[in-house]
Coordinates of C-alpha atoms in Angstrom, one line a residue:
M27 CA -23.1 19.5 -99.4
E28 CA -19.5 20.0 -98.4
N29 CA -18.4 17.6 -101.2
V30 CA -20.5 19.7 -103.6
Y31 CA -18.9 22.9 -102.4
R32 CA -15.3 21.4 -102.6
L33 CA -16.0 20.2 -106.2
L34 CA -17.4 23.5 -107.5
S35 CA -15.0 25.8 -105.6
T36 CA -12.2 24.2 -107.6
Y37 CA -13.6 25.9 -110.7
F38 CA -15.6 28.9 -109.5
D39 CA -15.2 31.8 -107.1
E40 CA -18.8 33.0 -106.9
F41 CA -22.0 31.1 -106.5
K42 CA -25.7 31.9 -106.8
I43 CA -28.3 29.4 -105.6
I44 CA -31.8 30.2 -106.9
C45 CA -34.6 28.6 -104.9
Y46 CA -38.4 28.9 -105.2
L47 CA -40.4 27.9 -102.2
R48 CA -43.9 26.5 -102.4
E49 CA -46.3 25.8 -99.6
Q50 CA -45.5 22.2 -98.4
S51 CA -48.9 20.5 -99.0
A52 CA -49.0 22.0 -102.6
T53 CA -45.4 20.7 -103.2
C54 CA -46.4 17.2 -102.0
S55 CA -49.6 17.0 -103.9
S56 CA -47.8 18.2 -107.1
G57 CA -45.2 15.5 -106.6
Y58 CA -47.9 12.8 -106.4
S59 CA -48.3 12.7 -110.2
T60 CA -44.5 12.4 -110.6
H61 CA -44.6 9.6 -108.1
M62 CA -47.2 7.8 -110.3
K63 CA -45.1 8.4 -113.4
T64 CA -42.1 6.9 -111.8
A65 CA -43.7 3.6 -110.8
G66 CA -45.2 4.7 -107.4
T67 CA -48.0 2.6 -105.9
E68 CA -49.1 4.6 -102.9
S69 CA -52.5 6.3 -102.5
L70 CA -52.5 10.1 -102.1
D71 CA -53.3 9.8 -98.4
T72 CA -50.3 7.6 -97.8
F73 CA -48.0 9.8 -100.0
L74 CA -49.0 12.8 -97.9
L75 CA -47.5 11.2 -94.8
R76 CA -44.1 12.1 -96.2
C77 CA -44.9 15.8 -95.7
K78 CA -43.3 16.2 -92.3
P79 CA -40.9 18.7 -90.7
V80 CA -38.5 15.7 -90.2
N81 CA -38.4 15.3 -94.0
Y82 CA -35.5 17.4 -95.2
F83 CA -37.1 17.8 -98.6
Y84 CA -40.1 19.8 -97.1
N85 CA -38.3 21.5 -94.2
Y86 CA -37.2 24.7 -96.0
H87 CA -35.5 26.1 -92.9
E88 CA -33.1 23.1 -92.7
L89 CA -32.7 22.9 -96.4
L90 CA -31.6 26.5 -96.8
A91 CA -29.5 26.3 -93.7
N92 CA -27.5 23.5 -95.3
W93 CA -26.8 25.5 -98.4
E94 CA -25.9 28.6 -96.4
R95 CA -23.5 26.6 -94.2
C96 CA -21.3 25.8 -97.2
F97 CA -22.0 28.6 -99.7
G98 CA -22.8 31.5 -97.4
F99 CA -26.0 33.6 -97.0
E100 CA -25.1 36.0 -99.9
A101 CA -25.2 33.1 -102.4
L102 CA -28.9 32.3 -101.7
D103 CA -31.6 33.9 -103.9
V104 CA -34.8 32.7 -102.4
S105 CA -38.3 33.5 -103.8
I106 CA -41.8 32.3 -103.2
F107 CA -43.4 30.2 -105.9
A108 CA -46.5 32.2 -106.8
Q109 CA -47.4 33.6 -110.2
E110 CA -48.3 37.0 -108.9
R111 CA -44.8 37.4 -107.6
F112 CA -43.1 36.3 -110.9
L113 CA -41.6 39.0 -113.2
N114 CA -44.3 39.7 -115.8
G115 CA -46.3 37.0 -114.2
D116 CA -44.0 34.5 -115.9
L117 CA -41.7 32.0 -114.2
F118 CA -39.4 31.8 -117.2
D119 CA -38.8 35.6 -117.2
D120 CA -38.4 35.6 -113.4
F121 CA -35.8 32.9 -113.5
T122 CA -34.0 34.5 -116.5
A123 CA -33.8 37.9 -114.7
K124 CA -32.1 36.2 -111.7
I125 CA -29.4 34.9 -114.0
N126 CA -29.0 38.1 -116.1
P127 CA -31.7 40.8 -116.4
A128 CA -30.4 41.6 -119.9
L129 CA -31.5 38.2 -121.1
V130 CA -35.2 38.8 -120.3
G131 CA -37.2 38.6 -123.6
E132 CA -34.1 37.5 -125.5
L133 CA -34.3 33.8 -125.0
N134 CA -36.6 31.3 -126.8
K135 CA -39.3 30.2 -124.4
P136 CA -40.4 26.5 -124.3
N137 CA -43.4 25.7 -126.6
G138 CA -45.2 23.7 -124.0
A139 CA -45.2 22.5 -120.4
E140 CA -43.2 19.5 -119.3
N141 CA -43.9 16.9 -116.6
E142 CA -47.5 18.0 -116.3
S143 CA -49.7 16.6 -113.6
L144 CA -52.2 13.7 -114.2
K145 CA -55.9 14.0 -113.8
P146 CA -57.4 11.8 -111.0
I147 CA -58.3 9.1 -113.4
G148 CA -54.8 9.2 -114.9
Q149 CA -53.3 8.9 -111.4
A150 CA -55.6 5.9 -110.6
L151 CA -54.7 4.1 -113.9
A152 CA -51.0 4.7 -113.4
R153 CA -51.1 3.4 -109.9
A154 CA -53.0 0.3 -111.0
V155 CA -50.4 -0.4 -113.8
N156 CA -47.6 0.1 -111.3
I157 CA -49.1 -2.3 -108.8
T158 CA -49.7 -5.0 -111.5
F159 CA -46.3 -4.6 -113.2
P160 CA -44.0 -3.5 -110.3
V161 CA -40.7 -1.9 -111.2
K162 CA -38.8 -4.6 -109.4
S163 CA -40.2 -7.3 -111.6
E164 CA -37.5 -9.5 -113.2
R165 CA -39.6 -10.0 -116.3
P166 CA -38.7 -7.7 -119.2
E167 CA -42.1 -8.1 -120.7
A168 CA -43.7 -6.6 -117.6
H169 CA -41.5 -3.5 -117.8
E170 CA -42.4 -3.1 -121.5
L171 CA -46.2 -3.4 -120.8
R172 CA -45.9 -0.9 -117.9
D173 CA -44.1 1.6 -120.1
R174 CA -46.5 1.3 -123.0
C175 CA -49.5 1.8 -120.7
K176 CA -47.9 4.7 -119.0
K177 CA -47.2 6.5 -122.3
V178 CA -51.0 6.2 -123.1
I179 CA -51.9 7.5 -119.7
N180 CA -49.4 10.4 -119.8
D181 CA -50.8 11.5 -123.2
A182 CA -54.5 11.1 -122.4
F183 CA -54.9 12.3 -118.8
T184 CA -53.0 15.6 -118.4
G185 CA -54.6 17.9 -116.0
K186 CA -55.0 18.9 -112.3
G187 CA -54.7 15.9 -110.0
L188 CA -56.3 15.0 -106.7
Q189 CA -55.9 17.7 -104.0
P190 CA -55.5 17.1 -100.2
R191 CA -58.6 17.7 -98.1
L192 CA -58.7 21.1 -96.3
S193 CA -58.3 19.4 -92.9
T194 CA -55.1 17.7 -94.1
R195 CA -53.7 20.9 -95.6
K196 CA -54.4 22.8 -92.4
L197 CA -52.6 20.1 -90.4
I198 CA -49.6 20.3 -92.7
Y199 CA -49.6 24.1 -92.5
E200 CA -49.5 23.9 -88.7
Y201 CA -46.7 21.4 -88.7
F202 CA -44.5 23.7 -90.7
A203 CA -45.5 26.9 -88.9
E204 CA -42.4 27.2 -86.8
S205 CA -39.8 26.3 -89.5
N206 CA -41.6 28.5 -92.1
E207 CA -41.7 31.4 -89.7
R208 CA -37.9 31.1 -89.3
V209 CA -37.6 31.3 -93.1
R210 CA -39.9 34.3 -93.2
Q211 CA -37.9 36.2 -90.6
K212 CA -34.7 35.6 -92.4
F213 CA -35.6 36.0 -96.1
F214 CA -39.0 37.7 -96.2
P215 CA -39.2 40.0 -93.1
H216 CA -41.5 42.4 -95.0
I217 CA -44.4 40.0 -95.4
E218 CA -46.8 38.8 -92.8
N219 CA -46.8 35.0 -93.6
L220 CA -44.5 33.0 -95.8
F221 CA -47.5 31.3 -97.3
P222 CA -51.2 32.2 -96.9
P223 CA -53.3 29.9 -94.7
P224 CA -55.1 27.1 -96.5
A225 CA -58.5 27.8 -98.0
E226 CA -61.2 25.6 -99.2
I227 CA -60.8 24.1 -102.7
T228 CA -63.9 23.2 -104.6
Q229 CA -63.5 19.5 -105.2
E230 CA -66.6 17.5 -106.0
S231 CA -66.7 13.8 -106.5
Y232 CA -64.9 13.1 -109.7
T233 CA -67.1 12.0 -112.6
I234 CA -65.7 9.9 -115.5
T235 CA -66.2 11.7 -118.8
E236 CA -66.4 10.3 -122.3
D237 CA -62.8 11.3 -122.9
D238 CA -61.8 9.5 -119.7
F239 CA -63.6 6.4 -120.9
Q240 CA -61.8 6.5 -124.2
G241 CA -58.5 6.8 -122.3
I242 CA -59.3 3.8 -120.1
A243 CA -60.2 1.8 -123.3
S244 CA -56.8 2.8 -124.8
V245 CA -55.0 1.2 -121.8
F246 CA -57.0 -2.0 -122.2
N247 CA -56.2 -2.0 -126.0
V248 CA -52.5 -1.8 -125.1
L249 CA -52.9 -4.8 -122.8
K250 CA -54.8 -6.7 -125.4
R251 CA -52.3 -5.9 -128.2
Y252 CA -49.1 -6.4 -126.4
G253 CA -50.1 -8.6 -123.5
K254 CA -50.6 -11.8 -125.5
G255 CA -47.9 -14.2 -124.5
A256 CA -46.4 -11.6 -122.2
M257 CA -49.0 -11.4 -119.4
L258 CA -49.5 -14.3 -117.0
D259 CA -53.1 -15.6 -116.6
Q260 CA -53.6 -14.2 -113.2
E261 CA -52.4 -10.8 -114.3
Y262 CA -55.5 -10.3 -116.5
A263 CA -57.7 -10.6 -113.5
T264 CA -55.4 -8.6 -111.3
I265 CA -55.1 -5.6 -113.7
C266 CA -58.8 -5.4 -114.1
S267 CA -59.7 -5.5 -110.4
T268 CA -56.8 -3.2 -109.6
I269 CA -57.8 -0.6 -112.2
F270 CA -61.5 -0.5 -111.0
S271 CA -60.4 -0.4 -107.4
C272 CA -58.1 2.5 -108.0
I273 CA -60.7 4.4 -110.1
D274 CA -63.2 3.8 -107.3
D275 CA -60.8 5.5 -104.9
V276 CA -60.8 8.8 -106.8
T277 CA -64.5 8.8 -108.0
K278 CA -65.8 9.1 -104.4
V279 CA -63.8 12.0 -103.0
V280 CA -65.1 12.4 -99.4
T281 CA -65.6 15.5 -97.3
D282 CA -63.6 16.5 -94.3
E283 CA -66.4 15.5 -92.0
D284 CA -66.1 11.9 -93.2
V285 CA -62.4 11.4 -92.2
T286 CA -59.9 11.9 -89.5
P287 CA -56.7 13.7 -90.5
V288 CA -54.2 11.4 -92.3
V289 CA -51.1 13.1 -91.1
T290 CA -49.8 13.0 -87.5
D291 CA -46.4 14.1 -86.2
E292 CA -45.6 10.6 -84.9
D293 CA -46.3 8.6 -88.1
V294 CA -42.7 8.3 -89.3
I295 CA -40.2 9.1 -86.5
P296 CA -40.5 7.1 -83.2
V297 CA -40.2 8.8 -79.8
V298 CA -37.7 7.4 -77.3
T299 CA -38.1 7.9 -73.6
D300 CA -35.5 7.6 -70.9
E301 CA -37.1 4.3 -69.7
D302 CA -36.4 2.8 -73.1
V303 CA -39.6 0.8 -72.9
A304 CA -41.6 -0.1 -76.1
R305 CA -45.2 0.8 -75.6
V306 CA -48.2 2.6 -77.3
V307 CA -49.7 5.7 -75.6
T308 CA -53.1 6.8 -76.9
D309 CA -54.0 10.5 -76.8
D310 CA -57.8 10.4 -76.7
S311 CA -58.0 14.1 -77.3
E312 CA -56.3 13.8 -80.7
G313 CA -57.5 10.3 -81.6
Y314 CA -54.1 8.9 -82.6
S315 CA -51.4 6.7 -81.1
K316 CA -47.7 7.4 -80.4
M317 CA -45.3 4.5 -80.8
K318 CA -42.3 4.4 -78.5
F319 CA -39.3 2.2 -79.2
D320 CA -36.4 0.8 -77.1
Q321 CA -32.9 -0.1 -78.1
F322 CA -33.9 -3.7 -78.8
D323 CA -36.2 -2.5 -81.5
A324 CA -33.3 -0.6 -83.1
M325 CA -31.2 -3.7 -83.1
L326 CA -34.0 -5.6 -84.7
L327 CA -34.0 -3.1 -87.5
I328 CA -30.3 -3.6 -88.0
F329 CA -30.8 -7.4 -88.0
A330 CA -33.5 -7.1 -90.7
A331 CA -31.3 -4.8 -92.7
G332 CA -28.6 -7.4 -92.7
K333 CA -30.9 -10.0 -93.9
I334 CA -31.9 -8.0 -97.0
R335 CA -28.7 -6.1 -97.8
G336 CA -28.0 -8.3 -100.8
R337 CA -31.3 -8.2 -102.6
A338 CA -32.5 -4.8 -101.4
P339 CA -29.5 -2.6 -100.4
K340 CA -31.4 0.7 -100.5
T341 CA -34.1 -0.6 -98.2
A342 CA -31.4 -2.0 -95.9
F343 CA -29.8 1.4 -95.7
G344 CA -33.1 3.0 -94.9
L345 CA -33.7 0.6 -92.0
A346 CA -30.2 1.3 -90.6
A347 CA -30.8 5.0 -90.9
L348 CA -34.1 4.7 -89.0
A349 CA -32.3 2.6 -86.3
L350 CA -29.6 5.3 -86.0
R351 CA -32.2 8.0 -85.6
M352 CA -33.9 6.0 -82.8
F353 CA -30.6 5.4 -81.0
P354 CA -27.8 7.7 -82.3
D355 CA -25.4 6.6 -79.5
S356 CA -25.9 2.9 -79.8
P357 CA -22.5 1.3 -80.7
G358 CA -22.1 -0.2 -84.2
I359 CA -25.3 1.2 -85.8
G360 CA -23.5 4.1 -87.5
E361 CA -20.9 1.8 -88.9
K362 CA -23.6 -0.6 -90.2
M363 CA -25.5 2.3 -91.8
E364 CA -22.3 3.4 -93.6
E365 CA -21.7 -0.2 -94.8
F366 CA -25.3 -0.4 -96.2
R367 CA -25.0 3.0 -97.8
Q368 CA -21.9 2.0 -99.7
R369 CA -23.5 -1.2 -100.8
S370 CA -26.7 0.7 -102.0
E371 CA -24.6 3.0 -104.1
R372 CA -22.3 0.5 -105.9
V373 CA -23.0 -1.1 -109.2
P374 CA -24.0 -4.7 -108.6
K375 CA -21.5 -7.3 -109.8
P376 CA -22.4 -10.6 -111.6
Q377 CA -23.3 -13.4 -109.2
F378 CA -21.9 -17.0 -109.3
I379 CA -22.6 -20.2 -107.6
I380 CA -20.0 -22.8 -106.6
T381 CA -21.3 -26.3 -106.1
Y382 CA -19.1 -28.7 -104.0
Q383 CA -19.2 -32.3 -105.3
P384 CA -17.3 -35.2 -103.7
A385 CA -15.5 -37.5 -106.0
D386 CA -17.3 -40.5 -104.6
S387 CA -19.5 -41.6 -101.7
S388 CA -16.5 -42.5 -99.6
F389 CA -15.6 -38.8 -99.0
D390 CA -15.1 -38.2 -95.3
R391 CA -16.1 -34.7 -94.1
D392 CA -13.7 -35.1 -91.2
Q393 CA -10.8 -34.7 -93.6
V394 CA -11.7 -31.1 -94.1
K395 CA -9.5 -28.6 -92.3
Q396 CA -12.1 -26.2 -91.0
D397 CA -9.7 -23.3 -90.3
E398 CA -8.4 -23.4 -93.9
L399 CA -11.9 -23.7 -95.4
Q400 CA -13.3 -20.9 -93.3
S401 CA -10.3 -18.7 -94.1
W402 CA -11.0 -19.2 -97.8
L403 CA -14.7 -18.7 -97.5
S404 CA -14.2 -15.4 -95.7
T405 CA -12.6 -14.1 -99.0
L406 CA -15.9 -14.6 -100.9
E407 CA -17.9 -11.5 -101.6
V408 CA -21.3 -12.9 -100.5
P409 CA -24.4 -10.9 -101.6
E410 CA -26.5 -12.2 -98.7
G411 CA -26.9 -15.1 -96.3
R412 CA -24.0 -17.5 -95.4
N413 CA -20.9 -18.1 -97.4
L414 CA -21.4 -21.8 -97.4
I415 CA -24.8 -23.5 -97.5
G416 CA -24.4 -27.2 -96.6
L417 CA -26.7 -29.9 -97.9
G418 CA -27.9 -32.8 -95.7
G419 CA -30.2 -35.7 -96.4
S420 CA -32.1 -35.3 -99.7
S421 CA -34.5 -37.1 -102.0
I422 CA -34.6 -37.5 -105.7
I423 CA -37.9 -37.4 -107.6
C424 CA -38.0 -38.8 -111.1
S425 CA -40.8 -38.6 -113.7
G426 CA -43.4 -41.4 -113.0
S427 CA -41.8 -42.7 -109.8
E428 CA -42.1 -42.2 -106.1
A429 CA -39.5 -40.2 -104.2
A430 CA -36.4 -42.0 -103.0
E431 CA -36.3 -41.3 -99.2
N432 CA -33.0 -40.1 -97.6
C433 CA -31.1 -40.3 -100.9
E434 CA -27.8 -38.6 -100.4
L435 CA -27.0 -36.3 -103.4
P436 CA -23.4 -36.3 -104.4
R437 CA -23.1 -32.6 -103.3
L438 CA -21.6 -31.2 -100.1
G439 CA -23.2 -27.8 -100.5
F440 CA -22.9 -24.6 -102.4
S441 CA -21.8 -20.9 -102.1
I442 CA -23.2 -17.8 -103.8
F443 CA -20.8 -15.0 -104.3
E444 CA -20.0 -12.0 -106.5
A445 CA -17.1 -11.4 -109.0
E446 CA -16.3 -9.1 -111.9
S447 CA -16.2 -12.0 -114.4
M448 CA -16.1 -15.7 -114.9
D449 CA -12.3 -15.6 -115.0
E450 CA -12.2 -13.9 -111.6
A451 CA -14.7 -16.4 -110.2
L452 CA -12.6 -19.3 -111.5
S453 CA -9.5 -17.8 -110.0
I454 CA -11.2 -17.5 -106.6
A455 CA -12.5 -21.1 -106.8
R456 CA -9.0 -22.5 -107.6
K457 CA -7.9 -21.4 -104.2
C458 CA -10.4 -23.5 -102.4
P459 CA -8.6 -26.0 -100.0
L460 CA -11.3 -28.7 -100.8
L461 CA -9.6 -29.3 -104.2
E462 CA -6.7 -30.9 -102.4
L463 CA -9.1 -33.5 -101.0
G464 CA -10.3 -34.5 -104.4
M465 CA -13.4 -32.4 -104.3
T466 CA -14.9 -31.2 -107.6
L467 CA -16.1 -27.5 -107.8
E468 CA -18.6 -26.5 -110.4
V469 CA -18.7 -22.8 -111.0
S470 CA -21.8 -21.3 -112.7
E471 CA -22.9 -17.7 -113.4
F472 CA -26.5 -16.6 -112.7
A473 CA -28.4 -15.8 -115.9
T474 CA -29.4 -12.1 -116.0
G475 CA -32.4 -12.5 -118.3

């Protein structure tokens, strides 16, 4: 936020931050359709676990305090997101008036709504497609199929989505009672509650209509038309079973009496005691467990983050951030988190592989000056793992023949590293001290498609 302020204050002297606040469970359930449209795979119950006071996105007290810290209290224009509070009952007019009252009625209003929610069946179909064709898939055809299916879903299933159960909404309301009260006292002292207490929402078991059936058929038509040659054999069975499973989840909406609350205040952030002992404590009165972690657990998270930092830098950063929250005073964790953060934000470079091939079978590994080799290897920008992977005894399998046991391949090992281009990769390889011993280095670039 300080960086934002420094950037903007270079060009502007006055600031106005317009913010509309919506009751947290409503914000979360509204965001579920967006989650489905952006390749999400979680069920609604799992998605609701994000709605905690420790989550900055939902903690309006901390969110507004952060803006105020840099821009000042006077810059904040805070309103409650409710139609009866909007100017003329219209959000567009209300927002326009906050910018310049003279503009109200003078601007062209949008012809239709954007980013509308998906009906329960639409949410189920989108989730099934996202599970079958994950966004991290390396197959371009999978991305194309997902996008084509999602376009049909977004066009055919616009409407009100699944809503949290009353028990869940009450629990979320209670979790934010303290922080919301601070917001009320500061910005809305004239009203009794920042948001009204949750009330029952009529939500019967969802019934598939004829229009829904036509929409489901349209998704299968997309898979039939564009999936030929693009879908793997097992994906046909997977998409069918996943679609029906996800639809089954939303067509049997259960009552509050059938479930235990899905949100607990210990689901995300661990509690650490002075004893630093990892254990589980069961609170029989509430019916849920509290996980307590020690410093060893935090270091395990850092170790896991280091293992995946190359292929999943954002996940590595998240693990390091959790470790830091668990033990903020533990040495080295903060530095590791910053390292992973920088890696997660950078544009990935092309990857190359160097294969080390001795000139002949008489090559003696003892000739290698390990200090010079290690010094050169340390200059490689390694995406993950070790900077040199050695090869030992190997076997060669040829078509129509048995394996030749303990056949030594004419390769010492290989290194995987990053570089801006093949020219840079070759320049790096030419500095390898193994070349002076007659070693041949083969440099190859990983294919991107």
